[in-house]
Coordinates of C-alpha atoms and ligand atoms in Angstrom, one line a residue:
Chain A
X1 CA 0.0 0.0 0.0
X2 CA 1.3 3.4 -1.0
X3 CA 2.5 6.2 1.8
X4 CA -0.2 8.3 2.6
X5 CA 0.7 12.0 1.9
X6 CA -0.3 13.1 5.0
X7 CA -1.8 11.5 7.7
X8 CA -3.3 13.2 11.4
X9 CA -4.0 10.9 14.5
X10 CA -6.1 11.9 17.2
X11 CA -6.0 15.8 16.7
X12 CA -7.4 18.2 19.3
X13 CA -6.8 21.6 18.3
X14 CA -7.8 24.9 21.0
X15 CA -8.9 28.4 19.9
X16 CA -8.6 30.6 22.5
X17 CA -11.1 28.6 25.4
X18 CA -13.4 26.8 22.5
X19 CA -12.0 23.2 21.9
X20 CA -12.3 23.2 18.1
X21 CA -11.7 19.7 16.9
X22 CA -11.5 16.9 18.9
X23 CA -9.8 13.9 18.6
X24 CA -9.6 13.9 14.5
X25 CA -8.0 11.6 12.5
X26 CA -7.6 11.5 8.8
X27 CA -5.2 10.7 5.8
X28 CA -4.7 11.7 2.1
X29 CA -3.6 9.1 -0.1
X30 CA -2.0 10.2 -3.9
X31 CA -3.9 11.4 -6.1
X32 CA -7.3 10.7 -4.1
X33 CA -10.0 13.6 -3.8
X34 CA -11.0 13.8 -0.3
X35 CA -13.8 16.6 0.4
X36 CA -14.4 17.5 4.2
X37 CA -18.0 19.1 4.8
X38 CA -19.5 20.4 7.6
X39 CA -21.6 23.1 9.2
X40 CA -20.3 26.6 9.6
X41 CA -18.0 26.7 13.2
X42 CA -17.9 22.9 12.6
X43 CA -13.7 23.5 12.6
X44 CA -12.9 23.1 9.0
X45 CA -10.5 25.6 8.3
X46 CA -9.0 25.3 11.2
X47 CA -8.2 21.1 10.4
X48 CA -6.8 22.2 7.1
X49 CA -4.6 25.3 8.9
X50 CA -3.6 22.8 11.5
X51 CA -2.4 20.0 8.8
X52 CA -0.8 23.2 7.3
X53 CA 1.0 23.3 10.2
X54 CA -0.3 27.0 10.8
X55 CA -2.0 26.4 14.1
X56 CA -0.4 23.8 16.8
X57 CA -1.8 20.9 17.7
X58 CA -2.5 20.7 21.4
X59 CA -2.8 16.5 21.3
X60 CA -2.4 14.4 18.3
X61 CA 0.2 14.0 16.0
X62 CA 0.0 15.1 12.1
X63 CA 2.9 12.9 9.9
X64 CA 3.6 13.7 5.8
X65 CA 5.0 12.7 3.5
X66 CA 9.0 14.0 3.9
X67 CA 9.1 16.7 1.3
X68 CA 5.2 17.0 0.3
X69 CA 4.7 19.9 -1.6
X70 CA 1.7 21.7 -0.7
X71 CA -0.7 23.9 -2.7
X72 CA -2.8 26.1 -0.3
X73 CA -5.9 28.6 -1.5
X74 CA -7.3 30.2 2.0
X75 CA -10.9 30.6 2.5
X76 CA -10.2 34.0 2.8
X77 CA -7.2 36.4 2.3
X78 CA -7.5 40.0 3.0
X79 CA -5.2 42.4 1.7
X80 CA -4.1 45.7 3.0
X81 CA -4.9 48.9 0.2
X82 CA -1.7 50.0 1.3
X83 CA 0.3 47.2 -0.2
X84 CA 0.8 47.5 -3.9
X85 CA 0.7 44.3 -5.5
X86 CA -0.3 42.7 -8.7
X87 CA -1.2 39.4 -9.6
X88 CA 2.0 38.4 -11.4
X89 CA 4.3 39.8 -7.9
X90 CA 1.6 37.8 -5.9
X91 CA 2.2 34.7 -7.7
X92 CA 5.9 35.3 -7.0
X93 CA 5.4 35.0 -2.8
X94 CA 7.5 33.7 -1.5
X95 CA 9.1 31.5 -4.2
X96 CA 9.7 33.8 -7.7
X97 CA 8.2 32.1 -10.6
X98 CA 9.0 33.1 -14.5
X99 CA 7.0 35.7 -16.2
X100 CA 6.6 32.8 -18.9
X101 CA 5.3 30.4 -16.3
X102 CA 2.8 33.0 -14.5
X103 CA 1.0 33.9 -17.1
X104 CA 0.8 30.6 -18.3
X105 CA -0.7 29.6 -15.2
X106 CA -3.1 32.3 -15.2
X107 CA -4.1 31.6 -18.9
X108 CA -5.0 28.2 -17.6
X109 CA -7.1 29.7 -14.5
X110 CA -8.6 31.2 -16.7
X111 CA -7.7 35.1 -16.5
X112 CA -4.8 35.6 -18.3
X113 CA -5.6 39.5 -18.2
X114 CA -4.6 40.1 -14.8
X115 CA -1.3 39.6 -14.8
X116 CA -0.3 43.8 -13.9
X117 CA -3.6 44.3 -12.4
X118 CA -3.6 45.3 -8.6
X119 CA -4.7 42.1 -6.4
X120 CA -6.9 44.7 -4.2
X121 CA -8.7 45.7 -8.0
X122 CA -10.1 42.5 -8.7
X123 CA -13.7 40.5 -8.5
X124 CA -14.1 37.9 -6.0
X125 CA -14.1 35.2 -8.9
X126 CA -10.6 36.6 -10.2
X127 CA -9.0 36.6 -7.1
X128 CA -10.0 33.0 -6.3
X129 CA -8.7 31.8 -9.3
X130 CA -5.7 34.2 -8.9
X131 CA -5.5 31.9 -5.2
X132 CA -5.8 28.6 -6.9
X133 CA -2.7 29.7 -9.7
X134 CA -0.9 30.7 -6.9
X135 CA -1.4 27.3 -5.3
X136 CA -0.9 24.9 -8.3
X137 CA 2.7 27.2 -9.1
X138 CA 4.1 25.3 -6.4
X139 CA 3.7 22.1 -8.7
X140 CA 1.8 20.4 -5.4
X141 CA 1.8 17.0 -4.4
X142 CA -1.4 18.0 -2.2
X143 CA -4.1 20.9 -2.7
X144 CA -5.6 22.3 0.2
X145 CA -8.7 23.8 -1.2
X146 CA -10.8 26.1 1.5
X147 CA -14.2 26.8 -0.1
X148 CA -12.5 27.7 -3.4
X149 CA -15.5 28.4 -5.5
X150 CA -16.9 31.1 -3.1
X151 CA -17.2 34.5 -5.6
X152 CA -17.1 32.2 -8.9
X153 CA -20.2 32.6 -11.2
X154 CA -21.6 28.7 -12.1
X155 CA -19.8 28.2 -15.3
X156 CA -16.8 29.3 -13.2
X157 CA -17.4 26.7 -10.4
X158 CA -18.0 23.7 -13.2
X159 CA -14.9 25.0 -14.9
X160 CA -13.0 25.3 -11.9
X161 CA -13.7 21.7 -10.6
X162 CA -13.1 20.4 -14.3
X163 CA -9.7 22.3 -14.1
X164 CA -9.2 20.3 -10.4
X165 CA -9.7 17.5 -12.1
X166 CA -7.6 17.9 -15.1
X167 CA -4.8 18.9 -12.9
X168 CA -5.3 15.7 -10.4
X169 CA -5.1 13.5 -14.1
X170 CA -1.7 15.4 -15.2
X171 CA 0.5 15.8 -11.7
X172 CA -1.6 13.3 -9.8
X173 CA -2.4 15.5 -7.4
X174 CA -4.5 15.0 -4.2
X175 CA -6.8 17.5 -2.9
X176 CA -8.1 18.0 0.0
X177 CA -11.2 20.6 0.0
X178 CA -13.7 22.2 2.0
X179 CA -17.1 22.9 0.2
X180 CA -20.5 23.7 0.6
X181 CA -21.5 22.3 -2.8
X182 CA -23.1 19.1 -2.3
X183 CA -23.9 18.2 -5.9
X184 CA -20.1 18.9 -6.8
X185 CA -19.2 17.0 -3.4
X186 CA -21.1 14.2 -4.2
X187 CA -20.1 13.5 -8.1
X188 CA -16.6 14.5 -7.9
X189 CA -15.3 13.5 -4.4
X190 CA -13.4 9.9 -3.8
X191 CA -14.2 10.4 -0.5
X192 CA -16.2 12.4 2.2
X193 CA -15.5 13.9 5.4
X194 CA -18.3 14.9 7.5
X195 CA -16.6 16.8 10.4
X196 CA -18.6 18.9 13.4
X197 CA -15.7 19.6 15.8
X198 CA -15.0 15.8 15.1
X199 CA -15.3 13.4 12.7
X200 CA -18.8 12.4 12.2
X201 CA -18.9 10.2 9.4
X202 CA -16.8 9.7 6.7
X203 CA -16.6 7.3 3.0
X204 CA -17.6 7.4 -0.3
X205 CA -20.2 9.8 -1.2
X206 CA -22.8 7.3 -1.6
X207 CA -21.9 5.6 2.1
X208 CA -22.0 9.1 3.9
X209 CA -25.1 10.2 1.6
X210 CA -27.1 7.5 4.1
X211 CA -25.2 7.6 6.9
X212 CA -27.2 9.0 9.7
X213 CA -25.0 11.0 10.9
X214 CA -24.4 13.0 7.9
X215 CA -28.4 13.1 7.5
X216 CA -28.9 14.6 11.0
X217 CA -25.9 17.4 10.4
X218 CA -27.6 19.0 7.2
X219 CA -31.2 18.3 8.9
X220 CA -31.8 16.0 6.3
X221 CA -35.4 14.0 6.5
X222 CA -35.2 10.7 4.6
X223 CA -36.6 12.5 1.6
X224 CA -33.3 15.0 1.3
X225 CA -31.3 11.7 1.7
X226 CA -32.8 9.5 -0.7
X227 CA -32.9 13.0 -3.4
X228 CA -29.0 12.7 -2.8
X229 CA -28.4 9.2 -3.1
X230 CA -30.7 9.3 -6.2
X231 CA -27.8 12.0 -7.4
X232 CA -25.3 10.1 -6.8
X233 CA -26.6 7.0 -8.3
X234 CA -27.7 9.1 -11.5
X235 CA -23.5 9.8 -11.2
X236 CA -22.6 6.1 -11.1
X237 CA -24.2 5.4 -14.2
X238 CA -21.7 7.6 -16.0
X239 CA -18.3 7.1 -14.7
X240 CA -18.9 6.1 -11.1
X241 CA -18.7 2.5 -11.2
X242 CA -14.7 2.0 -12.3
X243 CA -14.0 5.3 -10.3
X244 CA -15.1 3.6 -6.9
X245 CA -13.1 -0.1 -7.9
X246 CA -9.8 1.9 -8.6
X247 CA -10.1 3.4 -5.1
X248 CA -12.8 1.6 -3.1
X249 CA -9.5 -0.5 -1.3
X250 CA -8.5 2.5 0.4
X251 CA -11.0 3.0 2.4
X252 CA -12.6 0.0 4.2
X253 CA -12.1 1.9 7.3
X254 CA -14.9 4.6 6.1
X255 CA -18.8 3.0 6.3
X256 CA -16.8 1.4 10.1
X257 CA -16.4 4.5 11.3
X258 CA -19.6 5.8 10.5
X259 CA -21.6 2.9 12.2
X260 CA -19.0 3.1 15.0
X261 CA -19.1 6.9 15.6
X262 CA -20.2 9.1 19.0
X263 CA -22.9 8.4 20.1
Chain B
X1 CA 34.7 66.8 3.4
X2 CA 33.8 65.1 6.5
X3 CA 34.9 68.0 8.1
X4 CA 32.1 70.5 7.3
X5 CA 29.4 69.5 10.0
X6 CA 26.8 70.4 6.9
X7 CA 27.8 67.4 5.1
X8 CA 28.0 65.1 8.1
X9 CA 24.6 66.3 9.3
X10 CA 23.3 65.4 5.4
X11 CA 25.4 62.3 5.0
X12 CA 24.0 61.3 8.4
X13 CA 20.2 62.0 7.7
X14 CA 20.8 60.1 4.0
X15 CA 21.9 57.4 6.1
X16 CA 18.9 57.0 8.0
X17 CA 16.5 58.0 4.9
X18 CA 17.7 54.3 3.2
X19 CA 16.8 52.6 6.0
X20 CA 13.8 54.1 6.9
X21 CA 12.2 54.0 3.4
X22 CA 12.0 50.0 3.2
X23 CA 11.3 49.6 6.6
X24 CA 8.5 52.1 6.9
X25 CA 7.1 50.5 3.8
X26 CA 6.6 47.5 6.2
X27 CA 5.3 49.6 9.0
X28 CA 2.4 51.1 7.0
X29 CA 1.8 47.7 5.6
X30 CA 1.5 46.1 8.6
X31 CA -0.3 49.1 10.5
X32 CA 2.2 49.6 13.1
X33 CA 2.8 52.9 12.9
X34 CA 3.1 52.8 16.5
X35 CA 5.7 50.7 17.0
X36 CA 8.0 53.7 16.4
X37 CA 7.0 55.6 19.1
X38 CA 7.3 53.0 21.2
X39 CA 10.8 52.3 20.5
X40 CA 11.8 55.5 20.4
X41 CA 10.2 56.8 23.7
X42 CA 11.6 54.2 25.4
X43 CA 15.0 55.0 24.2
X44 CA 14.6 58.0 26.0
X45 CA 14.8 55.3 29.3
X46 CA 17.9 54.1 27.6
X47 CA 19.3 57.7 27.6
X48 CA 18.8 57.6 31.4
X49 CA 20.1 54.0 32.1
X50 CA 23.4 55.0 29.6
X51 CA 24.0 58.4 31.3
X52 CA 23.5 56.8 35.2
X53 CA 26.2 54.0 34.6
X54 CA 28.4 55.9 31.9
X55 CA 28.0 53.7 29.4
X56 CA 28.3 55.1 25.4
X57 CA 24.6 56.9 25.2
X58 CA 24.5 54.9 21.2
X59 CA 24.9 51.5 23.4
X60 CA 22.0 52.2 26.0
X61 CA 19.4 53.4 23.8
X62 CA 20.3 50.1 21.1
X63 CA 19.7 48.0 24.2
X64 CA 16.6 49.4 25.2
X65 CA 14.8 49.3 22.0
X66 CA 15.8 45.6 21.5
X67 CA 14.2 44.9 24.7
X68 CA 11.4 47.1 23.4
X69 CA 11.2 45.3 20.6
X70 CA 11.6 42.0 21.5
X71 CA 8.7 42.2 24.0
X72 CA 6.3 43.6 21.5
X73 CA 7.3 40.7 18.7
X74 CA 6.7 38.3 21.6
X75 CA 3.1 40.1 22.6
X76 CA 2.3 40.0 19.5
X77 CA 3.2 36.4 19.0
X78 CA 0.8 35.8 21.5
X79 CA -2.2 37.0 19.6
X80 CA -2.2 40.6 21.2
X81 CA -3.5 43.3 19.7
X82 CA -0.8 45.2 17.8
X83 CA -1.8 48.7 17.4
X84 CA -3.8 48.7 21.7
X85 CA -0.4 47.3 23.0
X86 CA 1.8 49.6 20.9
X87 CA -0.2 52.4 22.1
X88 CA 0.1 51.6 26.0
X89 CA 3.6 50.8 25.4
X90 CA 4.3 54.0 23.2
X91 CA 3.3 56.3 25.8
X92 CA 4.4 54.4 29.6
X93 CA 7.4 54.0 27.8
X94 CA 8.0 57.7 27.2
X95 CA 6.8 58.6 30.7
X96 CA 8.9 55.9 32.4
X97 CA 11.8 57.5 30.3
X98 CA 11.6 60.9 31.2
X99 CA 10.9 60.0 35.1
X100 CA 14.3 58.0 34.8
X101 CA 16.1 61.0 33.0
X102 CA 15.1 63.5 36.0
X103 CA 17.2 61.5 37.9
X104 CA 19.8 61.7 36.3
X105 CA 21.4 65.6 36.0
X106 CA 23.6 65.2 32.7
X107 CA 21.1 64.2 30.8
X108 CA 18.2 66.2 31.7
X109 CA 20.1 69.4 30.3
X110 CA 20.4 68.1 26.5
X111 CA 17.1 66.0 26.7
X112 CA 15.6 68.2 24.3
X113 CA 18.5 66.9 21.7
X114 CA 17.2 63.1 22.5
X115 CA 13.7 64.2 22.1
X116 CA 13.9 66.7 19.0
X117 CA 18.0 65.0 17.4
X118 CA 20.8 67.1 16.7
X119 CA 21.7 66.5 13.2
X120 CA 23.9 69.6 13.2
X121 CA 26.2 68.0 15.9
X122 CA 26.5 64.6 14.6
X123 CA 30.2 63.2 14.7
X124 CA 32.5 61.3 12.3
X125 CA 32.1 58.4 15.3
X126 CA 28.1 59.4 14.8
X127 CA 28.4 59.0 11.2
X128 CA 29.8 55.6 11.7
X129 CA 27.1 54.6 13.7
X130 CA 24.6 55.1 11.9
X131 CA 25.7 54.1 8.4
X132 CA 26.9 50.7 9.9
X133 CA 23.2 50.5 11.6
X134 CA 21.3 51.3 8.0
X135 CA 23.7 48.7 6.4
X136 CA 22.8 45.9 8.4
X137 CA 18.8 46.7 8.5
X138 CA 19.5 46.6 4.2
X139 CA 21.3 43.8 4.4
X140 CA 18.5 42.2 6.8
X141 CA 15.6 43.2 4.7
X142 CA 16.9 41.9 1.4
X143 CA 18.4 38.5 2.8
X144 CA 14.6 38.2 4.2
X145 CA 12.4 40.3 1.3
X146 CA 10.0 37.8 0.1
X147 CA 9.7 36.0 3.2
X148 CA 8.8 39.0 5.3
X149 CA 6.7 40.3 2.4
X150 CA 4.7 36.8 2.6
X151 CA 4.5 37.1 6.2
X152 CA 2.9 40.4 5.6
X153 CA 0.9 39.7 3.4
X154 CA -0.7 36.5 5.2
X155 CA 0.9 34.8 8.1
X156 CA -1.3 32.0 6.7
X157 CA 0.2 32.2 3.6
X158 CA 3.3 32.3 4.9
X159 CA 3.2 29.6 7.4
X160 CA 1.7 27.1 4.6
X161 CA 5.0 27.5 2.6
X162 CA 6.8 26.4 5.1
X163 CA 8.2 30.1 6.6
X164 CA 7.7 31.0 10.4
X165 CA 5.9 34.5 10.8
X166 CA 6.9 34.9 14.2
X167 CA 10.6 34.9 13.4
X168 CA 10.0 37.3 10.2
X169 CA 8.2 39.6 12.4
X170 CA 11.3 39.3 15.0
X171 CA 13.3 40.3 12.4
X172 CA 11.7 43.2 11.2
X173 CA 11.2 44.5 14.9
X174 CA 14.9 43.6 15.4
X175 CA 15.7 46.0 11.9
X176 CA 13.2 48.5 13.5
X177 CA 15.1 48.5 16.8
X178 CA 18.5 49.5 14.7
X179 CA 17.1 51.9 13.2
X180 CA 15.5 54.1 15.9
X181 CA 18.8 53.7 17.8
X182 CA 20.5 54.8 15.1
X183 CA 17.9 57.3 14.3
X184 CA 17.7 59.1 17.4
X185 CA 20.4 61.8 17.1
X186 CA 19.6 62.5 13.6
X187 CA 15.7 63.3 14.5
X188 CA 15.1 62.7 17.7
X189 CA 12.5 60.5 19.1
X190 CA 9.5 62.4 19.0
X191 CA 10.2 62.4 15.1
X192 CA 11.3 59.2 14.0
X193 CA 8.0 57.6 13.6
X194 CA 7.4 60.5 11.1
X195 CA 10.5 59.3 9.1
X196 CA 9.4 55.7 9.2
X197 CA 5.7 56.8 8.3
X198 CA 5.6 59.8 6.0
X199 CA 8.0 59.1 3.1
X200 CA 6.2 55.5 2.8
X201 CA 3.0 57.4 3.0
X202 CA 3.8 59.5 0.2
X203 CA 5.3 56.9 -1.8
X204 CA 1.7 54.7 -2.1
X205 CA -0.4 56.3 -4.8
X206 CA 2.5 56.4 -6.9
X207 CA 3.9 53.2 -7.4
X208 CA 2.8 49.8 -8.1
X209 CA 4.8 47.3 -6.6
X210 CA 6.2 46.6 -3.1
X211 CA 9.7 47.1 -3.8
X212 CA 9.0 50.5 -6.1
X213 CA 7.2 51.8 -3.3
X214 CA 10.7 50.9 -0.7
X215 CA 12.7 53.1 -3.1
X216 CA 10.6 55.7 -3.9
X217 CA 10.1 56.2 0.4
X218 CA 13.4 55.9 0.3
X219 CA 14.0 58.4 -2.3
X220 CA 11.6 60.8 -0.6
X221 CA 13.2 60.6 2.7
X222 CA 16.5 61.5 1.4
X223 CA 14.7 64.4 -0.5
X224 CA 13.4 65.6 2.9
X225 CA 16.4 65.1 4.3
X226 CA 18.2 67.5 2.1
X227 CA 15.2 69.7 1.8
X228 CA 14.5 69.9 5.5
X229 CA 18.6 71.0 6.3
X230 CA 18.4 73.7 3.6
X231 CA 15.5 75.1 5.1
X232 CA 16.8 74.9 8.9
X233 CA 19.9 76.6 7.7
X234 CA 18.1 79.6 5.9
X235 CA 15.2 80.2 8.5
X236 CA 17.4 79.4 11.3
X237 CA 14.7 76.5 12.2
X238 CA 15.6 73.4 14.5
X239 CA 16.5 70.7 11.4
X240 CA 14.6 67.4 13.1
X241 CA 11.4 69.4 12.7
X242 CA 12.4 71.0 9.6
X243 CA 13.5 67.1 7.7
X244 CA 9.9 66.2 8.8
X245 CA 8.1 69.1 7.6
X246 CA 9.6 68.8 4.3
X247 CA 8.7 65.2 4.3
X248 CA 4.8 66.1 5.0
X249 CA 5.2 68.9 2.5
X250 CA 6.2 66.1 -0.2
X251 CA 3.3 63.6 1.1
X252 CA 0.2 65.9 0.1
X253 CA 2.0 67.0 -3.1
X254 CA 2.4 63.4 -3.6
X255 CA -1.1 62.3 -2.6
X256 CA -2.8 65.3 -4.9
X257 CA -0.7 63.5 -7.5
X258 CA -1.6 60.2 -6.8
X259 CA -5.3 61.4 -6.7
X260 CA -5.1 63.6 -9.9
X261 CA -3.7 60.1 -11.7
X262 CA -6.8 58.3 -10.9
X263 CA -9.2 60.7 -12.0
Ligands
ADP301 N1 -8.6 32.7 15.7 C1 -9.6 32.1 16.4 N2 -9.7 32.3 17.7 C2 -10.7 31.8 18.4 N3 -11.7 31.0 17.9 C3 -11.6 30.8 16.6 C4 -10.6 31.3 15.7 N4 -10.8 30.9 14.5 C5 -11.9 30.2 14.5 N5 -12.4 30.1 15.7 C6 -13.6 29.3 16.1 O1 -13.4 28.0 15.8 C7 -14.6 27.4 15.3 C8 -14.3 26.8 14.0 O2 -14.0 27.7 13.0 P1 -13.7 27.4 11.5 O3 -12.6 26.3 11.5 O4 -13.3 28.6 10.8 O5 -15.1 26.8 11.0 P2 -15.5 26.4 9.5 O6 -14.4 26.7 8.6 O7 -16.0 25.0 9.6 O8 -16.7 27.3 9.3 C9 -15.6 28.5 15.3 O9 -16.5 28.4 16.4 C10 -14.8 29.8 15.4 O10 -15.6 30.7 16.1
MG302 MG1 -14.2 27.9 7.1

């Protein structure tokens, strides 16, 4: 079995007196698409800052990969008016990229005409994807995605994912992402964390669709549940099927926990 | 040359303009314009604490505003407030100073040359000083550019790619430190938050990257500097003052400029 890229036993993570996340453990295999949902407060950005190694741990250990190479878009990133910066310096923070290869890489974001535009200047939509160059620059072994569609119109979101994609079939990236989007969760995810402060449930899509756990968190009534799991099953009939062989080994640990879970 | 106390005072204040330009970028970046005055008020108390045990007044005043500046990195650090504890410090720091200096009789007849400078009486040993102090805060800032600028930027960001923002805030407070020590015969240190703050100031609406926006403080501090000594010596003025009136002078012509640009 391959190395996990980066694996967390047992976190507990405190903000200020509020005990954040407790007791979480999760891993990231290569090239795997791993989406973590939850309600707002449930502690997702702060997992993702803490496997970032921004925030300490106060128990529990986080391991990676030696050398992982990590692409990270924030959920959000304010910048001061009295910094000048434009999109082609912010791509060069803090490692300096070519002029050749930023533009490149905004042309493939998708807004190649930002390049000397101010960062502080632009739509919520161009500065996400201005993030998400920024993150994929650093040729990643790992994305760390926080809500990275928030500002994008809808053909933005579907191209954005599509672009995920893409780039997880050229570098074999993993990603690991926080979103709100549950019919983008549910067709493009290999797997599904549901987290509220812990981990509530976690597995494929269609295993956490029906887990009662996940149902109860979203205030689901069997009706929302079974509307899902008829999405995701409308999903299997397209590409779903070999897509959950190639990386259904992983994970026997996932429909376990979710029968096992707090009580 | 060096003999003409004209061209030291000017050599002297050009010192202090390169240092303060990049550095005060950072400080009006970073919205600690405070931090300054509390560095420089308390190396008023290092005044004292030199003068009582006959130590070189350069020595006491460096030592203080280490100390100074070590405590607010490590407050700071510590999730305080920036600008509330800069403020409280600022202020008892001045006060405790100038309690101490009554103490001590040598120094409360020139304290008006710690509190205003006295660029017209700097030395050859002064000259030294400070040119030796703006070298190494150069040298610091452009070994550490792009990681302090990523630190500014985002200490998110910055942490993610694998830089620690508490060091590359230590080291700017560190290069902040130097400076006022170095700063405080030239303008004394009821002025040199104005040096630190005004030519970046002015710099802003005209340029349109970080480091343009270092020079071009730089540029204008040097301008003031010259500016300010020409008018001291033709209006009989005290030249501290005078080097920071020019410098406010130069930031409205600059921000008229920088206004009529956008219209
Ligand atoms: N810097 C902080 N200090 C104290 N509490 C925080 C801090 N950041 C987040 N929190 C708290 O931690 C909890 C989880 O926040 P977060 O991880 O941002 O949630 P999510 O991303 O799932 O919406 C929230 O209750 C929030 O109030
Ligand atoms: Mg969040």
């Amino acid at each position: 079995m391959t190395q996990p890229l980066i694996e967390a036993r047992g976190l507990c993570v405190r903000l200020g007196a509020q005990e954040v996340l407790h007791d979480v453990s999760l891993k990231v295999d290569p090239g795997e698409i791993v989406t973590i949902l939850g309600p707002n407060g449930s502690g997702k950005s702060t997992l993702l800052r803490a496997l970032l190694g921004i925030l300490r741990p106060e128990h529990g250990g986080i391991t990676r990969k030696p050398g992982l190479a990590v692409g990270y878009v924030p959920q959000k990133l304010h910048i001061d008016r009295t910094l000048p910066l434009t999109a082609r310096r912010f791509l060069s923070l803090p490692h300096r990229h070519g002029k050749a290869e930023t533009e490149a890489m905004l042309a493939r974001v998708g807004v190649p005409e930002v390049a000397d535009r101010p960062m502080t200047g632009l739509s919520g939509g161009q500065f996400q994807r201005v993030l998400l160059a920024r993150a994929l620059l650093t040729r990643p072994e790992l994305l760390m995605l926080d809500e990275p569609t928030q500002g994008l119109d809808q053909p933005g979101e579907a191209a954005f994912y599509r672009l995920i994609d893409e780039v997880r079939r050229d570098t074999g990236a993993a990603v690991l992402m926080v979103s709100h989007d549950l019919h983008v969760v549910m067709s493009a995810s290999d797997r599904v964390i549901c987290l509220n402060g812990h981990v509530c449930c976690e597995g494929t899509p269609r295993v956490v669709s029906n887990a009662p756990e996940y149902r109860a968190l979203f205030g689901l009534g069997t009706q929302g549940a079974l509307a899902l799991y008829q999405h995701v099953h409308d999903h299997d009939h397209t590409h779903g099927h070999d897509h959950e062989h190639s990386h259904g080994h992983d994970h026997g640990h996932g429909p376990s926990h979710a029968e096992h879970d707090h009580a | 040359m060096l003999d003409d106390f004209l061209i030291r005072a000017a050599l002297a204040g050009l010192g202090l303009a390169l240092a303060t330009g990049p550095l005060g970028s950072f400080v009006v970046w970073r919205r600690m314009a405070y931090f300054g005055d509390a560095t420089a008020h308390a190396s008023i108390l290092g005044v004292a604490l030199a003068l009582a045990s006959d130590l070189p007044v350069g020595l006491g005043t460096l030592a203080v505003a280490l100390a100074m500046a070590v405590t607010v990195a490590g407050l700071a650090a510590r999730g305080w407030a920036l600008d509330t504890t800069l403020g409280v410090l600022a202020h008892s720091a001045l006060a405790f100073g100038l309690v101490a200096v009554s103490f001590v009789p040598e120094a409360r007849t020139d304290l008006s040359a710690y509190l205003f400078g006295d660029i017209l009486a700097v030395s050859r040993a002064d000259l030294g000083f400070i040119w030796g102090g703006a070298a190494l805060v150069l040298a610091l800032l452009y070994w550490r550019w792009n990681a302090m600028l990523t630190a500014t930027l985002s200490e998110d960001l910055a942490a993610a790619s694998g830089l620690n923002p508490d060091r590359e805030r230590l080291v700017l407070v560190l290069a902040l430190a130097v400076t006022v020590a170095v700063a405080l015969k030239v303008v004394g240190a009821l002025l040199i938050a104005a040096m630190l703050v005004i030519p970046a100031a002015a710099a802003r609406g005209l340029v349109r990257s970080p480091e343009a926006m270092a020079a071009l403080a730089a540029l204008i501090g040097a301008a003031a500097v010259v500016g300010g000594l020409r008018l001291s010596l033709s209006l009989d003025t005290p030249a501290g003052p005078s080097i920071v009136t020019v410098a406010a002078c130069i930031f409205v012509l600059a921000a008229s400029l920088g206004q009529m640009r956008k219209q």
